[in-house]
Amino acid sequence: MVEHCGSHYNYHLCERCFVDLFMWRSHYNTQICFKDGFMLVKMSPLDGGHDCYLAPVGQGDLGAVLDALEQDAAERGLPFVIVSVAEPMIERIEAVRPGKFTFSHDSEDGDDYIYLAEKLRTLSGKKLQSKRNLVNRFKTAYEGHWSYEDMTRENIKDAFAFHVHWCNLNGCARERDFEGETCAIVQALHNFDYLNLRGGLLRLDGEVIAFTFGCKATPDMFVVQIEKADHTIQGAYQMINQQFVQRNCNDVEYVNREEDLGLEGLRKAKKSYYPAMRGVKYVATPKG
């Protein structure tokens, strides 16, 4: 049902991916229902954020569905807020409820980074020369000592063990946001096959130094939900990135590596790969 409703809108936002909705459902208290051909999603972030609704996707009377969401918010005593509104959705909403909403974009923290899959596979071009250099140096320095393997039921536990190590390495094991991420990773890995996830592990002398996983969200886009690497090993992040995309993203045009959450280091890293576009997310609120 989720995929069917989403198929009517080829938006390149990670919130349109069922895997994201599923793995983060506890953190955002996500509720999903289907009404008149649309998927409706309500979220209540546990980090103190405001209750909100995702822009409805599906086929049918969009205006009536928007009215139903507004009524639901009123009955709950909540302000009516729609988040993750893609630019094409603004046009659709305006077409059925002209002038009713204000659309704002106050921060790029939540905007997705969307890359050409071919660029991530080949690292071609002058802009990505530094990435190619890091990959080549890693391969030279650790020739015969590194290996990449697909994630399977047999090595999933190794991936999670590295996540715990990564959290300790980065001093974030007890931070609330990372507790939420750990819960999300557990949900994804526990349901790895059911969610049709693809993952990979990078090893050095047999020890995991990086892992990642994601899924094909639309016919032309793959979403990478999680990527972790040992930052003390130069080239580890670049290696897991390229190795994974080379094996799993040959049948898509785009790779969505999600948002930077306003974290400066993450923002710098994502921008350094020169995204083809950003998945801009607007907030819609009724005027007046």
Short mmCIF file of C-alpha atoms in Angstrom, two decimals:
data_model
loop_
_atom_site.label_atom_id
_atom_site.label_comp_id
_atom_site.label_asym_id
_atom_site.label_seq_id
_atom_site.Cartn_x
_atom_site.Cartn_y
_atom_site.Cartn_z
CA MET A 1 0.00 0.00 0.00
CA VAL A 2 2.79 2.44 0.86
CA GLU A 3 4.59 1.81 -2.41
CA HIS A 4 1.32 1.98 -4.36
CA CYS A 5 0.39 5.39 -2.95
CA GLY A 6 3.91 6.71 -3.40
CA SER A 7 4.08 5.53 -7.00
CA HIS A 8 1.77 8.36 -8.04
CA TYR A 9 4.41 10.92 -7.01
CA ASN A 10 8.01 10.50 -8.09
CA TYR A 11 9.39 12.72 -5.33
CA HIS A 12 12.98 12.14 -4.30
CA LEU A 13 12.53 12.62 -0.55
CA CYS A 14 13.60 9.98 1.97
CA GLU A 15 10.33 10.35 3.91
CA ARG A 16 8.60 8.71 0.95
CA CYS A 17 10.57 5.53 1.60
CA PHE A 18 8.78 2.92 3.71
CA VAL A 19 12.06 1.78 5.27
CA ASP A 20 12.58 5.23 6.80
CA LEU A 21 9.03 5.37 8.11
CA PHE A 22 9.38 1.88 9.59
CA MET A 23 12.80 2.06 11.21
CA TRP A 24 12.19 5.49 12.79
CA ARG A 25 8.59 4.82 13.82
CA SER A 26 9.35 4.60 17.55
CA HIS A 27 11.45 7.77 17.58
CA TYR A 28 8.73 9.77 15.82
CA ASN A 29 5.71 7.85 17.15
CA THR A 30 4.71 7.40 13.52
CA GLN A 31 1.10 6.54 12.72
CA ILE A 32 0.02 5.56 9.21
CA CYS A 33 -3.45 5.15 7.77
CA PHE A 34 -4.93 4.89 4.29
CA LYS A 35 -7.94 6.93 3.25
CA ASP A 36 -9.61 7.28 -0.14
CA GLY A 37 -6.52 6.21 -2.07
CA PHE A 38 -4.03 8.26 -0.02
CA MET A 39 -1.42 7.39 2.57
CA LEU A 40 -1.65 9.66 5.62
CA VAL A 41 1.16 9.91 8.16
CA LYS A 42 1.13 11.61 11.56
CA MET A 43 4.31 12.04 13.60
CA SER A 44 4.97 13.09 17.20
CA PRO A 45 8.75 13.50 17.59
CA LEU A 46 10.04 12.27 20.96
CA ASP A 47 12.71 14.99 20.98
CA GLY A 48 10.16 17.66 21.81
CA GLY A 49 9.28 18.61 18.25
CA HIS A 50 5.74 19.57 17.28
CA ASP A 51 3.17 17.04 16.13
CA CYS A 52 2.88 17.16 12.37
CA TYR A 53 1.63 15.40 9.26
CA LEU A 54 3.51 14.36 6.15
CA ALA A 55 2.12 15.64 2.88
CA PRO A 56 -0.42 13.03 1.72
CA VAL A 57 0.50 10.93 -1.32
CA GLY A 58 -1.82 8.88 -3.44
CA GLN A 59 -4.47 9.29 -6.09
CA GLY A 60 -7.90 10.80 -5.63
CA ASP A 61 -9.43 13.92 -4.09
CA LEU A 62 -6.41 15.65 -2.52
CA GLY A 63 -8.49 18.58 -1.29
CA ALA A 64 -10.83 16.33 0.69
CA VAL A 65 -7.89 14.50 2.24
CA LEU A 66 -6.26 17.78 3.29
CA ASP A 67 -9.54 18.82 4.90
CA ALA A 68 -9.66 15.49 6.76
CA LEU A 69 -6.14 16.02 8.11
CA GLU A 70 -7.04 19.53 9.26
CA GLN A 71 -10.12 18.18 11.03
CA ASP A 72 -8.01 15.48 12.71
CA ALA A 73 -5.60 18.12 14.02
CA ALA A 74 -8.48 20.23 15.31
CA GLU A 75 -10.05 17.27 17.12
CA ARG A 76 -6.70 16.57 18.79
CA GLY A 77 -6.25 20.23 19.73
CA LEU A 78 -3.11 20.46 17.58
CA PRO A 79 -1.90 23.12 15.18
CA PHE A 80 -2.22 21.87 11.60
CA VAL A 81 1.30 21.51 10.22
CA ILE A 82 2.33 19.57 7.10
CA VAL A 83 6.04 18.81 6.75
CA SER A 84 8.30 17.38 4.04
CA VAL A 85 6.32 19.07 1.30
CA ALA A 86 8.19 18.65 -1.98
CA GLU A 87 8.14 21.52 -4.47
CA PRO A 88 5.83 19.68 -6.92
CA MET A 89 3.42 19.02 -4.05
CA ILE A 90 3.09 22.76 -3.45
CA GLU A 91 1.61 23.08 -6.93
CA ARG A 92 -0.80 20.21 -6.28
CA ILE A 93 -1.96 21.69 -2.98
CA GLU A 94 -2.37 25.14 -4.51
CA ALA A 95 -4.43 23.64 -7.32
CA VAL A 96 -7.03 22.18 -4.92
CA ARG A 97 -6.87 24.71 -2.06
CA PRO A 98 -5.57 27.93 -3.65
CA GLY A 99 -4.23 30.51 -1.21
CA LYS A 100 -5.06 28.45 1.87
CA PHE A 101 -1.51 27.62 2.97
CA THR A 102 1.74 29.40 3.64
CA PHE A 103 4.77 27.42 2.49
CA SER A 104 8.02 28.06 4.35
CA HIS A 105 11.57 26.78 4.22
CA ASP A 106 13.42 28.10 7.25
CA SER A 107 16.32 25.66 7.35
CA GLU A 108 18.23 23.35 5.03
CA ASP A 109 19.10 21.01 7.92
CA GLY A 110 16.47 18.49 6.81
CA ASP A 111 16.95 18.74 3.06
CA ASP A 112 18.18 15.57 1.37
CA TYR A 113 21.44 15.27 -0.55
CA ILE A 114 20.79 13.56 -3.88
CA TYR A 115 23.66 12.43 -6.08
CA LEU A 116 24.08 10.94 -9.52
CA ALA A 117 24.75 7.25 -8.95
CA GLU A 118 27.27 7.21 -11.79
CA LYS A 119 29.37 9.87 -10.05
CA LEU A 120 29.46 7.95 -6.78
CA ARG A 121 30.38 4.75 -8.61
CA THR A 122 33.25 6.22 -10.64
CA LEU A 123 34.27 9.33 -8.65
CA SER A 124 35.03 10.83 -12.05
CA GLY A 125 35.83 14.48 -12.65
CA LYS A 126 38.04 17.11 -11.08
CA LYS A 127 35.64 17.87 -8.23
CA LEU A 128 35.88 14.32 -6.90
CA GLN A 129 39.62 13.90 -7.40
CA SER A 130 40.28 14.09 -3.66
CA LYS A 131 37.83 11.21 -3.10
CA ARG A 132 39.54 9.13 -5.77
CA ASN A 133 42.89 9.84 -4.14
CA LEU A 134 41.65 8.68 -0.73
CA VAL A 135 40.24 5.48 -2.21
CA ASN A 136 43.44 4.75 -4.11
CA ARG A 137 45.63 5.44 -1.07
CA PHE A 138 43.50 3.11 1.03
CA LYS A 139 43.77 0.32 -1.54
CA THR A 140 47.54 0.78 -1.79
CA ALA A 141 48.16 1.03 1.95
CA TYR A 142 46.01 -2.00 2.79
CA GLU A 143 46.48 -4.16 -0.29
CA GLY A 144 45.67 -7.75 0.60
CA HIS A 145 44.34 -6.72 4.00
CA TRP A 146 40.93 -5.23 3.21
CA SER A 147 37.74 -6.86 1.99
CA TYR A 148 34.16 -5.89 1.20
CA GLU A 149 31.23 -8.21 1.74
CA ASP A 150 27.49 -7.99 1.28
CA MET A 151 25.44 -7.80 4.45
CA THR A 152 23.73 -11.10 5.25
CA ARG A 153 21.98 -12.75 8.16
CA GLU A 154 25.35 -14.20 9.14
CA ASN A 155 27.24 -10.90 9.49
CA ILE A 156 24.49 -8.51 10.59
CA LYS A 157 25.61 -8.93 14.20
CA ASP A 158 29.09 -7.75 13.18
CA ALA A 159 27.59 -4.61 11.66
CA PHE A 160 25.67 -3.80 14.83
CA ALA A 161 28.71 -4.48 17.00
CA PHE A 162 30.61 -1.95 14.92
CA HIS A 163 27.79 0.58 15.38
CA VAL A 164 28.19 0.25 19.16
CA HIS A 165 31.96 0.65 18.76
CA TRP A 166 31.39 3.70 16.53
CA CYS A 167 29.15 5.33 19.14
CA ASN A 168 31.78 4.78 21.83
CA LEU A 169 34.54 6.01 19.51
CA ASN A 170 32.62 9.23 18.86
CA GLY A 171 31.49 9.76 22.45
CA CYS A 172 27.80 9.70 21.63
CA ALA A 173 26.63 6.39 23.08
CA ARG A 174 24.31 8.02 25.62
CA GLU A 175 23.07 11.00 23.61
CA ARG A 176 19.31 10.92 23.03
CA ASP A 177 19.52 11.35 19.25
CA PHE A 178 21.92 8.46 18.95
CA GLU A 179 19.76 6.31 21.22
CA GLY A 180 17.01 6.91 18.69
CA GLU A 181 19.35 6.03 15.84
CA THR A 182 20.45 2.85 17.59
CA CYS A 183 16.82 1.81 17.99
CA ALA A 184 16.21 2.57 14.30
CA ILE A 185 19.23 0.50 13.24
CA VAL A 186 18.06 -2.42 15.38
CA GLN A 187 14.62 -2.27 13.75
CA ALA A 188 16.12 -2.19 10.26
CA LEU A 189 18.63 -4.99 10.82
CA HIS A 190 16.12 -7.20 12.59
CA ASN A 191 13.79 -6.88 9.58
CA PHE A 192 16.56 -6.78 6.97
CA ASP A 193 15.06 -9.34 4.58
CA TYR A 194 11.46 -8.21 5.04
CA LEU A 195 12.43 -4.63 4.16
CA ASN A 196 14.41 -5.74 1.08
CA LEU A 197 17.47 -3.92 2.38
CA ARG A 198 20.91 -4.19 0.85
CA GLY A 199 23.98 -3.65 2.96
CA GLY A 200 27.74 -3.97 2.99
CA LEU A 201 30.64 -4.30 5.41
CA LEU A 202 34.23 -3.19 4.95
CA ARG A 203 36.86 -5.18 6.85
CA LEU A 204 40.53 -4.58 7.57
CA ASP A 205 42.45 -7.66 8.68
CA GLY A 206 39.11 -9.30 9.34
CA GLU A 207 37.75 -6.56 11.60
CA VAL A 208 34.78 -4.42 10.55
CA ILE A 209 35.79 -0.80 9.98
CA ALA A 210 32.65 0.36 8.16
CA PHE A 211 29.14 -0.70 7.26
CA THR A 212 26.18 0.73 5.40
CA PHE A 213 22.71 -0.22 4.22
CA GLY A 214 19.87 1.15 2.14
CA CYS A 215 17.09 0.26 -0.26
CA LYS A 216 15.73 0.99 -3.71
CA ALA A 217 12.97 3.46 -2.91
CA THR A 218 11.72 4.36 -6.41
CA PRO A 219 12.49 3.04 -9.89
CA ASP A 220 15.18 5.70 -10.33
CA MET A 221 16.44 6.25 -6.76
CA PHE A 222 18.30 4.33 -4.06
CA VAL A 223 18.24 5.65 -0.47
CA VAL A 224 21.19 5.08 1.86
CA GLN A 225 19.74 5.04 5.37
CA ILE A 226 22.88 4.39 7.41
CA GLU A 227 26.63 4.65 6.84
CA LYS A 228 29.26 4.31 9.58
CA ALA A 229 33.04 4.08 9.34
CA ASP A 230 36.09 4.38 11.57
CA HIS A 231 37.18 7.98 10.99
CA THR A 232 40.65 7.21 12.33
CA ILE A 233 41.33 5.07 9.25
CA GLN A 234 41.87 7.39 6.30
CA GLY A 235 39.74 6.48 3.32
CA ALA A 236 37.35 4.16 5.20
CA TYR A 237 34.30 6.34 4.57
CA GLN A 238 35.16 6.87 0.92
CA MET A 239 35.75 3.15 0.41
CA ILE A 240 32.48 1.93 1.92
CA ASN A 241 30.61 4.61 -0.02
CA GLN A 242 32.04 3.68 -3.41
CA GLN A 243 32.15 -0.09 -2.89
CA PHE A 244 28.51 -0.18 -1.83
CA VAL A 245 27.24 1.99 -4.68
CA GLN A 246 29.23 0.03 -7.26
CA ARG A 247 27.48 -3.17 -6.16
CA ASN A 248 23.97 -1.94 -5.45
CA CYS A 249 23.15 1.18 -7.44
CA ASN A 250 23.73 0.21 -11.06
CA ASP A 251 20.03 0.25 -11.95
CA VAL A 252 19.17 3.72 -10.62
CA GLU A 253 20.00 7.26 -11.66
CA TYR A 254 20.07 8.82 -8.21
CA VAL A 255 21.35 8.01 -4.73
CA ASN A 256 19.69 9.86 -1.84
CA ARG A 257 22.02 10.08 1.15
CA GLU A 258 19.45 11.90 3.28
CA GLU A 259 19.96 15.05 5.37
CA ASP A 260 22.79 16.48 7.47
CA LEU A 261 20.61 17.38 10.51
CA GLY A 262 22.50 20.65 10.85
CA LEU A 263 25.66 18.83 11.97
CA GLU A 264 28.58 20.80 10.54
CA GLY A 265 30.88 17.82 10.01
CA LEU A 266 28.16 15.83 8.27
CA ARG A 267 27.19 18.82 6.15
CA LYS A 268 30.77 19.34 5.02
CA ALA A 269 31.12 15.65 4.13
CA LYS A 270 27.89 15.50 2.16
CA LYS A 271 28.60 18.71 0.27
CA SER A 272 32.09 17.49 -0.61
CA TYR A 273 30.52 14.87 -2.89
CA TYR A 274 28.74 17.62 -4.86
CA PRO A 275 25.08 16.54 -4.93
CA ALA A 276 23.24 16.80 -8.23
CA MET A 277 20.32 18.36 -6.35
CA ARG A 278 18.85 18.88 -2.91
CA GLY A 279 15.56 17.39 -1.84
CA VAL A 280 14.08 20.60 -0.45
CA LYS A 281 11.36 20.11 2.16
CA TYR A 282 8.80 22.84 2.82
CA VAL A 283 6.42 23.27 5.73
CA ALA A 284 2.78 24.10 5.02
CA THR A 285 0.57 25.86 7.56
CA PRO A 286 -2.90 27.39 7.07
CA LYS A 287 -2.93 31.16 6.64
CA GLY A 288 -4.54 33.35 9.23
#
